[in-house]
XYZ file of C-alpha atoms in Angstrom:
769
model
C -15.146 -35.483 -43.173
C -14.920 -37.413 -39.895
C -18.117 -37.996 -37.929
C -18.426 -35.557 -34.993
C -18.113 -36.583 -31.334
C -21.323 -37.282 -29.373
C -20.393 -34.831 -26.658
C -21.078 -31.217 -27.769
C -18.640 -28.401 -27.004
C -20.894 -26.955 -24.299
C -20.987 -30.290 -22.436
C -17.159 -30.457 -22.456
C -16.998 -26.867 -21.187
C -19.168 -27.999 -18.252
C -17.812 -31.515 -17.534
C -14.139 -30.555 -17.093
C -14.515 -27.697 -14.576
C -17.337 -29.508 -12.708
C -15.117 -32.614 -12.255
C -12.307 -30.355 -10.985
C -14.625 -28.561 -8.532
C -16.027 -31.917 -7.304
C -12.435 -33.096 -6.692
C -11.593 -29.968 -4.684
C -14.877 -30.227 -2.711
C -14.139 -33.887 -1.907
C -10.652 -32.931 -0.687
C -12.164 -30.265 1.590
C -14.696 -32.798 2.937
C -11.898 -35.268 3.800
C -10.003 -32.474 5.543
C -13.082 -31.577 7.616
C -13.424 -35.238 8.665
C -9.746 -35.409 9.683
C -10.053 -32.165 11.662
C -12.721 -33.789 13.862
C -9.910 -35.611 15.659
C -9.068 -33.133 18.379
C -5.527 -32.267 19.424
C -6.629 -30.934 22.797
C -7.274 -33.157 25.855
C -10.930 -34.170 26.316
C -12.637 -32.920 29.499
C -14.158 -35.787 31.536
C -17.528 -35.958 33.191
C -17.958 -37.389 36.675
C -19.246 -40.767 35.414
C -15.975 -41.388 33.620
C -17.321 -41.008 30.095
C -16.133 -38.433 27.617
C -17.849 -35.073 27.565
C -18.003 -35.475 23.805
C -21.476 -36.716 22.881
C -21.630 -40.166 21.353
C -18.345 -41.407 22.888
C -19.413 -43.916 25.496
C -17.514 -45.690 28.265
C -16.212 -48.327 25.815
C -13.994 -45.757 24.081
C -12.884 -44.475 27.461
C -11.989 -48.017 28.527
C -9.806 -48.494 25.464
C -7.867 -45.371 26.349
C -7.653 -46.391 30.019
C -6.373 -49.836 29.096
C -3.551 -48.212 27.127
C -2.804 -46.026 30.135
C -3.084 -43.030 27.879
C -5.847 -41.033 29.295
C -3.331 -38.599 30.653
C -3.587 -34.993 29.794
C 0.120 -34.572 29.062
C 0.327 -37.216 26.280
C -2.105 -35.291 24.082
C -0.342 -32.020 24.886
C 3.010 -33.605 24.025
C 1.676 -34.861 20.684
C 0.426 -31.359 19.869
C 3.820 -29.849 20.782
C 5.757 -32.317 18.601
C 3.347 -31.794 15.699
C 3.846 -28.052 16.029
C 7.632 -28.387 15.919
C 7.470 -30.586 12.797
C 5.008 -28.248 11.070
C 7.081 -25.141 11.825
C 10.285 -26.816 10.618
C 8.667 -27.916 7.352
C 7.038 -24.526 6.707
C 10.207 -22.538 7.342
C 12.231 -24.863 5.084
C 9.731 -24.597 2.228
C 9.589 -20.814 2.498
C 13.398 -20.634 2.369
C 13.446 -23.017 -0.608
C 10.710 -21.074 -2.422
C 12.680 -17.817 -2.083
C 15.534 -19.295 -4.106
C 13.236 -21.154 -6.477
C 11.192 -17.955 -7.024
C 14.351 -16.135 -8.082
C 15.191 -18.928 -10.522
C 11.593 -18.857 -11.828
C 11.887 -15.132 -12.599
C 15.210 -15.519 -14.437
C 14.008 -18.513 -16.442
C 10.732 -16.779 -17.386
C 12.778 -13.892 -18.848
C 14.940 -16.421 -20.756
C 11.854 -18.097 -22.263
C 10.490 -14.731 -23.398
C 13.812 -13.556 -24.898
C 14.668 -16.830 -26.654
C 11.227 -17.439 -28.153
C 10.658 -13.765 -28.961
C 13.908 -13.642 -30.944
C 12.769 -16.428 -33.323
C 11.185 -13.816 -35.631
C 13.323 -10.924 -34.358
C 10.626 -9.738 -31.873
C 8.268 -9.008 -34.779
C 4.589 -8.333 -34.004
C 3.449 -9.332 -37.518
C 1.475 -12.536 -38.083
C 3.597 -15.371 -39.466
C 2.873 -18.345 -41.732
C 1.764 -21.370 -39.689
C 4.410 -23.999 -39.030
C 2.274 -27.065 -39.791
C -0.848 -25.763 -41.601
C 0.807 -24.424 -44.711
C -1.021 -21.537 -46.384
C -2.562 -20.254 -43.144
C -1.297 -17.401 -40.987
C -0.694 -17.775 -37.263
C -0.057 -15.370 -34.386
C 3.426 -13.747 -34.164
C 6.314 -15.497 -32.402
C 6.358 -12.667 -29.852
C 2.838 -13.634 -28.732
C 3.949 -17.269 -28.382
C 6.900 -16.076 -26.290
C 4.632 -14.056 -24.000
C 1.990 -16.752 -23.557
C 4.598 -19.526 -23.087
C 6.116 -17.403 -20.301
C 2.708 -16.896 -18.643
C 1.992 -20.652 -18.906
C 5.423 -21.399 -17.385
C 4.708 -19.155 -14.370
C 1.211 -20.659 -13.991
C 2.605 -24.215 -13.990
C 5.389 -23.270 -11.563
C 3.050 -21.587 -9.083
C 0.509 -24.441 -9.234
C 3.315 -26.934 -8.607
C 4.646 -25.012 -5.588
C 1.175 -24.484 -4.108
C 0.345 -28.203 -4.581
C 3.489 -29.250 -2.739
C 2.998 -26.702 0.041
C -0.659 -27.606 0.678
C 0.228 -31.304 0.714
C 2.902 -30.657 3.342
C 0.486 -28.575 5.449
C -2.138 -31.336 5.401
C 0.413 -34.022 6.261
C 1.759 -32.092 9.247
C -1.823 -31.385 10.329
C -2.712 -35.103 10.252
C 0.365 -36.836 11.698
C -0.397 -36.340 15.422
C -4.088 -36.985 14.802
C -3.171 -40.371 13.336
C -1.093 -41.104 16.473
C -4.001 -40.258 18.786
C -6.445 -42.313 16.719
C -4.086 -45.316 17.022
C -5.183 -45.509 20.683
C -8.615 -46.620 19.468
C -7.235 -49.265 17.142
C -5.389 -49.642 13.886
C -8.541 -49.123 11.748
C -9.202 -45.612 13.048
C -5.568 -44.575 12.593
C -5.549 -45.973 9.046
C -8.654 -43.986 8.059
C -7.200 -40.728 9.429
C -3.892 -41.199 7.593
C -5.620 -42.279 4.378
C -8.151 -39.431 4.403
C -5.284 -36.951 4.815
C -3.487 -38.504 1.858
C -6.715 -38.229 -0.149
C -6.903 -34.495 0.605
C -3.569 -34.043 -1.109
C -4.334 -36.415 -3.993
C -7.639 -34.798 -4.924
C -6.478 -31.221 -4.387
C -3.507 -31.747 -6.673
C -5.333 -33.663 -9.425
C -8.265 -31.242 -9.452
C -6.298 -27.994 -9.215
C -3.866 -29.147 -11.954
C -6.817 -29.886 -14.256
C -8.677 -26.685 -13.359
C -5.727 -24.334 -13.929
C -4.933 -26.002 -17.271
C -8.581 -25.720 -18.369
C -8.766 -22.016 -17.396
C -5.430 -21.312 -19.171
C -6.632 -22.958 -22.419
C -9.849 -20.903 -22.380
C -8.165 -17.598 -21.526
C -5.356 -18.062 -24.062
C -8.041 -19.025 -26.594
C -9.573 -15.528 -26.357
C -6.407 -14.098 -27.952
C -5.472 -17.015 -30.217
C -8.940 -17.561 -31.721
C -8.571 -20.069 -34.570
C -4.796 -20.428 -34.202
C -4.876 -23.656 -32.167
C -1.367 -24.592 -33.282
C 0.071 -21.505 -31.531
C -2.290 -21.812 -28.552
C -1.247 -25.371 -27.589
C 2.416 -24.695 -28.333
C 2.254 -21.874 -25.758
C 0.448 -24.163 -23.276
C 3.526 -26.459 -23.142
C 5.074 -23.824 -20.858
C 2.645 -25.084 -18.195
C 4.357 -28.489 -18.154
C 7.809 -26.884 -18.078
C 6.843 -24.727 -15.079
C 5.409 -27.686 -13.184
C 8.431 -29.894 -13.713
C 11.141 -27.314 -13.088
C 9.673 -26.579 -9.638
C 9.322 -30.308 -9.011
C 13.027 -30.794 -9.709
C 14.055 -28.358 -6.971
C 11.368 -29.684 -4.618
C 12.482 -33.286 -5.124
C 16.230 -32.650 -4.947
C 16.093 -30.073 -2.120
C 13.549 -32.067 -0.110
C 15.388 -35.329 -0.790
C 18.726 -33.961 0.447
C 17.037 -32.493 3.547
C 15.210 -35.662 4.562
C 18.074 -38.051 3.953
C 20.763 -35.961 5.639
C 18.619 -35.979 8.789
C 17.639 -39.644 8.444
C 21.195 -40.917 7.910
C 22.527 -38.770 10.777
C 19.779 -39.888 13.154
C 20.163 -43.594 12.277
C 23.950 -43.905 12.270
C 24.521 -42.248 15.631
C 21.240 -43.101 17.342
C 20.682 -46.706 16.342
C 24.114 -48.031 15.483
C 26.371 -46.163 17.926
C 24.097 -45.340 20.874
C 21.681 -48.258 20.560
C 18.587 -46.118 21.121
C 15.325 -46.795 19.225
C 14.234 -44.980 16.084
C 12.538 -41.610 16.760
C 13.792 -41.566 20.352
C 13.305 -38.002 21.725
C 16.909 -38.056 23.027
C 18.186 -38.092 19.430
C 18.988 -34.482 18.366
C 18.199 -35.187 14.683
C 14.751 -36.663 15.323
C 12.703 -33.524 14.575
C 14.745 -32.814 11.412
C 14.121 -36.436 10.342
C 10.348 -36.070 10.732
C 10.336 -32.665 9.019
C 12.226 -34.294 6.139
C 9.469 -36.855 5.539
C 7.102 -33.982 4.801
C 9.320 -31.778 2.631
C 10.783 -34.648 0.596
C 8.183 -37.386 0.369
C 5.085 -35.150 0.422
C 5.923 -31.733 -1.055
C 8.500 -33.199 -3.471
C 6.319 -36.115 -4.587
C 3.299 -33.827 -5.046
C 5.190 -31.433 -7.316
C 6.724 -34.374 -9.210
C 3.431 -36.072 -10.071
C 1.825 -32.726 -10.852
C 4.681 -32.118 -13.323
C 4.101 -35.518 -14.989
C 0.387 -34.838 -15.244
C 0.901 -31.350 -16.731
C 3.470 -32.603 -19.237
C 1.522 -35.615 -20.471
C -1.520 -33.348 -20.984
C 0.617 -30.773 -22.821
C 2.304 -33.412 -25.021
C -1.086 -34.844 -26.028
C -2.553 -31.377 -26.690
C 0.400 -30.304 -28.866
C 0.097 -33.381 -31.094
C -3.729 -33.104 -31.201
C -3.560 -29.447 -32.293
C -1.818 -30.453 -35.541
C -4.073 -33.499 -36.092
C -7.628 -33.447 -37.470
C -8.971 -32.283 -34.087
C -6.964 -29.076 -34.273
C -7.175 -28.532 -38.028
C -11.005 -28.865 -38.029
C -11.347 -27.059 -34.662
C -13.217 -29.886 -32.937
C -13.234 -28.731 -29.326
C -14.416 -31.893 -27.530
C -11.925 -34.347 -29.119
C -9.218 -31.693 -28.718
C -9.793 -31.727 -24.951
C -9.841 -35.553 -24.797
C -6.785 -35.554 -22.425
C -8.658 -33.272 -19.995
C -11.803 -35.405 -20.236
C -9.732 -38.498 -19.316
C -8.387 -36.646 -16.254
C -11.894 -35.480 -15.302
C -13.217 -39.034 -15.339
C -10.107 -40.064 -13.395
C -11.056 -37.746 -10.526
C -14.573 -39.248 -10.333
C -13.200 -42.831 -10.565
C -10.728 -42.133 -7.735
C -13.500 -40.566 -5.639
C -15.544 -43.784 -5.862
C -12.403 -45.829 -5.092
C -11.555 -43.776 -1.987
C -14.948 -44.528 -0.458
C -14.029 -48.246 -0.479
C -11.111 -47.560 1.891
C -12.815 -45.038 4.179
C -16.526 -45.909 4.216
C -17.445 -49.287 2.714
C -14.909 -51.531 4.462
C -13.344 -51.219 7.872
C -9.861 -52.402 8.735
C -9.842 -54.404 11.951
C -6.391 -56.009 12.018
C -2.825 -55.067 11.151
C -2.561 -57.605 8.316
C -5.499 -55.997 6.480
C -3.683 -52.680 5.874
C -1.545 -53.585 2.875
C -4.330 -55.509 1.061
C -6.636 -52.492 1.559
C -4.103 -50.188 -0.101
C -3.536 -52.650 -2.947
C -7.297 -52.924 -3.471
C -7.325 -49.145 -3.978
C -5.008 -49.550 -6.966
C -7.001 -52.429 -8.462
C -10.438 -50.828 -7.948
C -9.342 -47.452 -9.327
C -7.822 -49.144 -12.401
C -10.970 -51.232 -13.043
C -13.366 -48.272 -12.579
C -11.130 -46.063 -14.706
C -11.111 -48.594 -17.577
C -14.893 -48.242 -17.813
C -14.522 -44.435 -17.568
C -12.005 -44.342 -20.432
C -14.293 -46.470 -22.626
C -17.134 -44.016 -21.973
C -15.012 -40.927 -22.699
C -13.538 -42.475 -25.861
C -17.041 -43.313 -27.140
C -18.652 -39.951 -26.247
C -15.722 -37.558 -26.675
C -14.137 -38.769 -29.922
C -15.399 -39.087 -33.496
C -15.487 -42.701 -34.755
C -12.582 -41.995 -37.088
C -10.047 -39.153 -37.241
C -6.431 -38.490 -38.233
C -3.395 -38.083 -35.990
C -0.192 -36.259 -36.937
C 2.623 -38.769 -37.456
C 5.953 -37.099 -38.283
C 4.698 -35.099 -41.254
C 1.914 -37.451 -42.375
C -1.637 -37.892 -41.059
C -2.500 -41.387 -39.761
C -6.131 -42.556 -39.702
C -7.162 -43.748 -36.220
C -10.427 -45.097 -34.745
C -11.788 -44.130 -31.341
C -11.493 -47.700 -29.971
C -7.768 -47.629 -30.813
C -7.311 -44.527 -28.665
C -9.207 -46.267 -25.860
C -6.670 -49.118 -26.074
C -3.762 -46.640 -25.879
C -5.043 -45.078 -22.645
C -6.000 -48.460 -21.184
C -2.597 -50.019 -21.913
C -0.916 -47.145 -20.054
C -3.318 -47.536 -17.140
C -2.790 -51.299 -16.786
C 0.981 -51.066 -17.389
C 1.035 -48.694 -14.394
C -0.686 -51.356 -12.290
C 1.806 -54.021 -13.445
C 4.758 -51.755 -12.583
C 3.133 -51.026 -9.205
C 2.734 -54.699 -8.314
C 6.199 -55.710 -9.519
C 7.630 -52.901 -7.393
C 5.627 -54.173 -4.438
C 6.899 -57.724 -4.949
C 10.509 -56.520 -4.860
C 10.153 -54.078 -1.953
C 7.575 -55.586 0.434
C 8.884 -57.778 3.254
C 5.947 -60.148 2.730
C 7.770 -61.696 -0.261
C 10.959 -63.668 -0.691
C 13.213 -61.029 -2.391
C 13.267 -58.753 0.695
C 13.372 -61.741 3.064
C 16.490 -62.970 1.225
C 18.073 -59.531 1.671
C 17.218 -59.640 5.393
C 18.686 -63.145 5.657
C 21.947 -61.965 4.069
C 22.442 -59.645 7.084
C 23.565 -62.703 9.108
C 27.036 -62.346 7.596
C 27.242 -58.575 7.911
C 26.608 -55.365 5.993
C 28.683 -56.310 2.908
C 26.497 -59.273 1.882
C 23.392 -57.180 2.609
C 24.636 -54.507 0.192
C 25.460 -57.099 -2.509
C 22.032 -58.761 -2.246
C 20.252 -55.372 -2.217
C 22.015 -54.115 -5.346
C 21.280 -57.380 -7.172
C 17.599 -57.107 -6.211
C 17.425 -53.549 -7.571
C 18.969 -54.489 -10.918
C 16.687 -57.501 -11.247
C 13.576 -55.462 -10.438
C 14.083 -53.408 -13.612
C 13.282 -56.295 -15.986
C 9.469 -56.575 -15.875
C 8.716 -52.814 -15.593
C 10.860 -52.164 -18.690
C 8.983 -54.869 -20.630
C 5.685 -53.308 -19.486
C 6.840 -49.844 -20.634
C 8.171 -51.266 -23.924
C 4.890 -53.073 -24.619
C 2.871 -49.894 -23.870
C 5.071 -47.841 -26.202
C 4.894 -50.374 -29.023
C 1.122 -50.832 -28.854
C 0.212 -47.163 -28.374
C 2.643 -45.940 -31.048
C 1.447 -48.579 -33.548
C -2.178 -47.549 -32.972
C -1.971 -43.760 -32.734
C 1.630 -42.601 -33.260
C 3.055 -40.146 -30.683
C -0.427 -39.072 -29.601
C -1.006 -42.682 -28.529
C 2.146 -42.608 -26.367
C 1.089 -39.291 -24.788
C -2.382 -40.582 -23.857
C -0.864 -43.857 -22.580
C 1.175 -41.726 -20.146
C -2.000 -39.886 -19.259
C -3.712 -43.240 -18.681
C -0.982 -44.236 -16.234
C -1.541 -40.928 -14.421
C -5.346 -40.881 -14.693
C -5.690 -42.434 -11.221
C -3.245 -39.864 -9.810
C -5.643 -38.886 -6.983
C -5.637 -42.444 -5.592
C -1.924 -42.911 -6.289
C -1.064 -39.749 -4.383
C -3.424 -40.603 -1.512
C -1.602 -43.922 -1.081
C 1.741 -42.191 -1.434
C 1.105 -39.416 1.068
C -0.314 -41.977 3.505
C 3.219 -43.401 3.972
C 5.034 -40.325 5.355
C 1.986 -39.428 7.492
C 2.111 -42.892 9.121
C 5.889 -42.606 9.502
C 5.481 -39.293 11.314
C 2.680 -40.764 13.452
C 5.062 -43.500 14.640
C 7.757 -40.921 15.396
C 5.321 -38.833 17.443
C 4.160 -41.923 19.392
C 7.790 -42.715 20.291
C 8.633 -39.117 21.236
C 5.481 -38.688 23.310
C 6.353 -41.844 25.256
C 3.255 -43.789 24.261
C 2.868 -47.482 25.001
C 4.571 -50.241 23.033
C 1.221 -51.408 21.611
C 0.557 -48.051 19.975
C 4.032 -47.971 18.458
C 3.377 -51.459 17.036
C 0.215 -50.184 15.359
C 1.922 -47.134 13.859
C 4.843 -49.330 12.737
C 2.404 -51.603 10.890
C 0.865 -48.558 9.184
C 4.347 -47.302 8.313
C 5.579 -50.630 6.880
C 2.581 -50.766 4.537
C 3.221 -47.103 3.695
C 6.820 -47.876 2.785
C 5.759 -50.407 0.215
C 3.048 -48.178 -1.217
C 5.561 -45.314 -1.458
C 7.725 -47.616 -3.583
C 4.660 -48.396 -5.736
C 4.088 -44.624 -6.127
C 7.673 -44.163 -7.266
C 7.191 -46.997 -9.778
C 4.181 -45.167 -11.240
C 6.093 -41.876 -11.352
C 9.067 -43.449 -13.160
C 6.921 -45.443 -15.624
C 4.800 -42.427 -16.517
C 7.934 -40.269 -16.812
C 9.318 -42.664 -19.441
C 6.133 -42.461 -21.529
C 5.751 -38.699 -21.028
C 9.299 -37.922 -22.070
C 8.994 -40.119 -25.152
C 5.800 -38.273 -26.168
C 7.497 -34.904 -25.564
C 10.525 -36.155 -27.511
C 8.231 -36.983 -30.447
C 6.637 -33.528 -30.293
C 10.110 -31.922 -30.137
C 11.378 -33.873 -33.164
C 8.292 -32.761 -35.145
C 8.541 -29.118 -34.036
C 12.303 -28.903 -34.709
C 11.704 -30.361 -38.215
C 14.081 -33.284 -37.776
C 13.204 -35.780 -40.500
C 14.777 -38.833 -38.843
C 16.879 -39.342 -35.723
C 19.676 -41.409 -37.289
C 21.896 -42.998 -34.652
C 24.627 -43.647 -37.206
C 25.269 -39.938 -37.828
C 28.042 -38.651 -35.545
C 25.995 -35.594 -34.485
C 23.255 -37.814 -33.038
C 25.527 -40.525 -31.641
C 27.645 -38.138 -29.566
C 24.392 -36.761 -28.133
C 23.179 -40.280 -27.366
C 26.281 -41.286 -25.444
C 26.444 -37.999 -23.498
C 22.722 -38.182 -22.734
C 23.142 -41.696 -21.317
C 25.877 -40.362 -19.029
C 23.778 -37.494 -17.594
C 21.708 -39.575 -15.122
C 24.990 -40.877 -13.639
C 26.405 -37.369 -13.310
C 23.162 -36.170 -11.750
C 23.011 -39.155 -9.340
C 26.638 -38.569 -8.322
C 25.822 -34.954 -7.443
C 22.733 -35.787 -5.390
C 24.342 -38.761 -3.588
C 27.406 -36.703 -2.693
C 25.185 -33.874 -1.450
C 23.370 -36.263 0.896
C 26.694 -37.722 2.011
C 28.298 -34.381 2.857
C 25.147 -33.088 4.597
C 24.865 -36.354 6.550
C 28.508 -36.012 7.591
C 27.795 -32.633 9.208
C 24.671 -34.079 10.821
C 26.531 -37.086 12.286
C 29.205 -34.789 13.736
C 26.567 -32.526 15.306
C 24.583 -35.432 16.811
C 27.796 -36.965 18.217
C 28.822 -33.579 19.627
C 25.510 -33.214 21.435
C 25.645 -36.723 22.902
C 29.218 -36.136 24.086
C 28.864 -32.616 25.478
C 25.276 -32.194 26.761
C 25.144 -33.687 30.270
C 22.070 -35.821 31.030
C 21.094 -36.241 27.347
C 21.425 -40.048 27.264
C 19.631 -40.304 30.617
C 16.730 -38.275 29.206
C 16.945 -35.573 31.875
C 17.837 -32.776 29.433
C 16.479 -31.942 25.996
C 18.713 -32.024 22.895
C 19.173 -28.985 20.673
C 16.828 -29.916 17.804
C 17.063 -26.510 16.094
C 20.756 -26.853 15.155
C 20.073 -30.142 13.333
C 17.095 -28.612 11.483
C 19.373 -25.728 10.425
C 22.101 -28.099 9.158
C 19.586 -29.931 6.955
C 18.022 -26.687 5.668
C 21.317 -24.996 4.817
C 22.768 -28.098 3.160
C 19.736 -28.792 0.989
C 19.333 -25.190 -0.206
C 23.011 -24.962 -1.135
C 23.265 -28.435 -2.652
C 20.086 -28.412 -4.763
C 21.418 -25.714 -7.108
C 24.192 -27.634 -9.026
C 22.017 -30.685 -9.951
C 19.180 -28.330 -10.879
C 21.494 -26.249 -13.066
C 22.808 -29.405 -14.791
C 19.308 -30.444 -15.857
C 18.052 -26.976 -16.805
C 21.156 -25.830 -18.699
C 21.987 -29.022 -20.640
C 19.227 -28.654 -23.301
C 19.997 -24.934 -23.701
C 23.744 -25.437 -24.134
C 23.403 -28.468 -26.427
C 20.611 -26.878 -28.491
C 22.424 -23.568 -28.983
C 25.935 -24.939 -29.569
C 25.321 -28.302 -31.267
C 21.813 -28.036 -32.698
C 18.632 -30.070 -32.662
C 20.037 -33.390 -33.982
C 22.580 -33.661 -31.165
C 19.911 -32.574 -28.667
C 17.572 -35.319 -29.905
C 20.400 -37.804 -29.206
C 20.901 -36.380 -25.683
C 17.176 -36.721 -24.913
C 17.029 -40.315 -26.175
C 20.168 -41.299 -24.227
C 18.988 -39.709 -20.988
C 15.586 -41.399 -21.300
C 17.001 -44.859 -21.921
C 19.566 -44.848 -19.116
C 17.611 -42.685 -16.647
C 14.635 -45.022 -16.417
C 16.826 -48.039 -15.580
C 18.802 -46.268 -12.854
C 15.672 -44.698 -11.376
C 13.847 -48.038 -11.017
C 16.847 -49.931 -9.626
C 17.800 -47.130 -7.174
C 14.256 -46.774 -5.828
C 13.730 -50.513 -5.412
C 17.138 -51.226 -3.888
C 16.561 -48.531 -1.265
C 13.002 -49.702 -0.597
C 14.128 -53.310 -0.176
C 16.896 -52.406 2.305
C 14.461 -50.302 4.327
C 11.887 -53.089 4.535
C 14.539 -55.733 5.271
C 15.446 -53.669 8.349
C 11.756 -53.365 9.316
C 11.286 -57.120 8.784
C 13.998 -57.850 11.366
C 12.681 -55.187 13.768
C 9.071 -56.402 13.659
C 10.078 -60.042 14.325
C 6.696 -61.196 13.018
C 7.872 -64.599 11.692
C 10.109 -67.340 13.058
C 12.736 -66.469 10.437
C 12.694 -62.779 11.397
C 13.083 -63.620 15.099
C 16.268 -65.597 14.396
C 17.769 -62.393 12.916
C 16.655 -59.984 15.661
C 16.071 -58.424 18.059
C 16.874 -54.712 17.585
C 20.532 -54.100 18.341
C 21.704 -57.565 17.198
C 24.527 -57.832 14.638
C 22.190 -58.715 11.717
C 19.974 -55.766 12.705
C 22.972 -53.404 12.681
C 23.954 -54.710 9.230
C 20.368 -54.071 8.075
C 20.497 -50.501 9.431
C 23.692 -49.840 7.435
C 22.010 -51.164 4.263
C 18.975 -48.987 4.954
C 21.218 -45.952 5.437
C 22.995 -46.532 2.103
C 19.611 -47.002 0.440
C 18.164 -43.763 1.814
C 19.663 -41.361 -0.768
C 19.046 -43.947 -3.517
C 15.323 -44.312 -2.883
C 14.443 -40.803 -1.720
C 16.879 -38.467 -3.496
C 18.588 -39.801 -6.629
C 15.992 -42.348 -7.820
C 12.872 -40.169 -7.695
C 14.703 -37.083 -9.008
C 15.839 -38.941 -12.124
C 12.340 -39.220 -13.530
C 12.129 -35.431 -13.372
C 15.475 -35.183 -15.198
C 14.232 -37.162 -18.205
C 10.857 -35.350 -18.400
C 12.202 -31.883 -17.750
C 14.912 -32.002 -20.412
C 12.335 -33.176 -22.964
C 9.711 -30.543 -22.156
C 12.323 -27.785 -22.044
C 13.613 -28.839 -25.475
C 10.045 -28.749 -26.815
C 9.380 -25.247 -25.448
C 12.651 -23.909 -26.902
C 12.382 -25.941 -30.153
C 11.428 -22.913 -32.348
C 14.545 -21.071 -31.115
C 16.880 -24.060 -31.553
C 15.501 -24.777 -35.051
C 16.142 -21.149 -36.092
C 19.349 -20.179 -34.268
C 20.794 -23.444 -32.857
C 23.883 -25.446 -33.799
C 26.354 -22.542 -33.773
C 29.425 -24.810 -33.544
C 28.466 -27.030 -36.475
C 27.677 -23.970 -38.607
C 31.268 -22.791 -38.104
C 32.905 -26.145 -38.737
């Protein structure tokens, strides 16, 4: 008998929900601090100081020096913020109507397919893994899997929606704070990002914890059935994320490409110029794609890695002996993660102050390093207190003896691999380093060389992240089989609150710059917001690196759980059934990317035509005497994204069902392996190529170095070539690339949820042949 864990069951029942509540409370506190920045003009006293207590003449002088003490600038910022917020809200509500319909249909499918495994019988059945014991009927599993699916889906949608609301609440406040200096603006943008990060991490953990406890009332000792039903939570989270990412990605890039091609290249007007009809749609897009989409995506990864770990644990010694604390080890890791990220956030907002532009990026990078270091200590503590010294882990039919320090290494290797992937991504996408500077330099000879250099950079940037992922998989699998891989993925995502805060910071800063330009603020303020945005661009690329790396580990862990559940003895590549699956699976990311790229292209085409039409037919638009028709451009983006998100979504959701039913579990295992192997490569290269092109353009625009000044200024031929590269990169880095990590995770989790059905009724074609 293994020695018990130090932490008693009662302590675990307290620690997990308390950590979640602390995370939510911290998010609310950050929101309160952001809301102190007022979006209404300050009344002035006769002595020239602000009526607000504590703000002395020095603050007033700063605002005077910028020439921005005018009433109408603040009013204008509030108006623009309102327009962006309304556009984003109406788009998400439209999207959620369609997604809600899909959710209902898919929930019915889950219930029917899983219920039919035992012919809708309500009798108890023999357990799948624990031979000789009886488990709850398949019908109960069908019902609870469906409830878990709906829970995961709703949590995912709410996470994305709240993130978008916070971002649109904070963007104009960041612009106004930029008047007082770059440090104040940074803190506002970062705090707002933290609201989203902590809300999402804490609510994801809390809902999962509540679901496990409530389902446990019915399941009692049948932990195998309980955690199999919980996998629906991961499926719900990821399926919503797919539509959020694809729909939001098409929306934002259609607007961005339309605004850039006509505004910058043809009309020679600056980015975010209020004369550009697509400018509001562009800023709305940042929120629905980069914030709502990213939030749902990382929530999906978190839910799935937790579910994969719990499924494997339930058939290991933890589940067999009903040891509650070790069973909830994945949730304990996430709980400590929230506390570690909370400490880390204080370093950015309270302990150190940013005084100059060049301190922004190092401050964000320090967040990643500090959170990783603090979390390593946290994992060691949880592994020592929450696990017995020795235990067994299910390993494809056998039980493997594992020690608690080995599990600590699995989580830690995932955590540090995430940091490595983050920094490699930064090296390839930040304009502070030579790869992006080389891409910028290639713009001298036109757009073609820029495109060639950018593509080469993307392909090259795959090398080190893949080695990092491979090393993590090898070490964690050697130590603790598939459970090791699942907790390594969880380790990579354990600092999700900080990762999301950094990620959401980018679009908020981008919006802040857009609002400064549209409100006609001074050049100095735009420079400050541009500096915030450039750092945000790099950190967004780092966030995508984390999302892709964790997706690879998560889908492998889910794949392992699927292979066990579907009773596949070995996945033999040399059997034709598996090999055809492998080669088709490797093709799927290309098919999916083609769909999403084409969707952006056709939506952008309509947008370009509309923007050109307005410039040509509205008198006084170029002179700035009349306002453009923003609403039509917002409508084009909304309609296109809603219509175009359905085919790629259907491809991902239907593939496992069709393959599983017609060709059986062996072919499906090949499809999952193929999609994982090729999807990760394309996702990394697409994201980094797009990020590098974007920052090469910003490098030329900023003109911060002698080299950059030889390529500029804005409007020069190299700058126009850079804009074209950036425009090509837009759908790569914000639509196809980030959506691919959802493709590989979603197909794996869906296969796992439907595994009992496929194992019983699948492979119709091969049965006939």
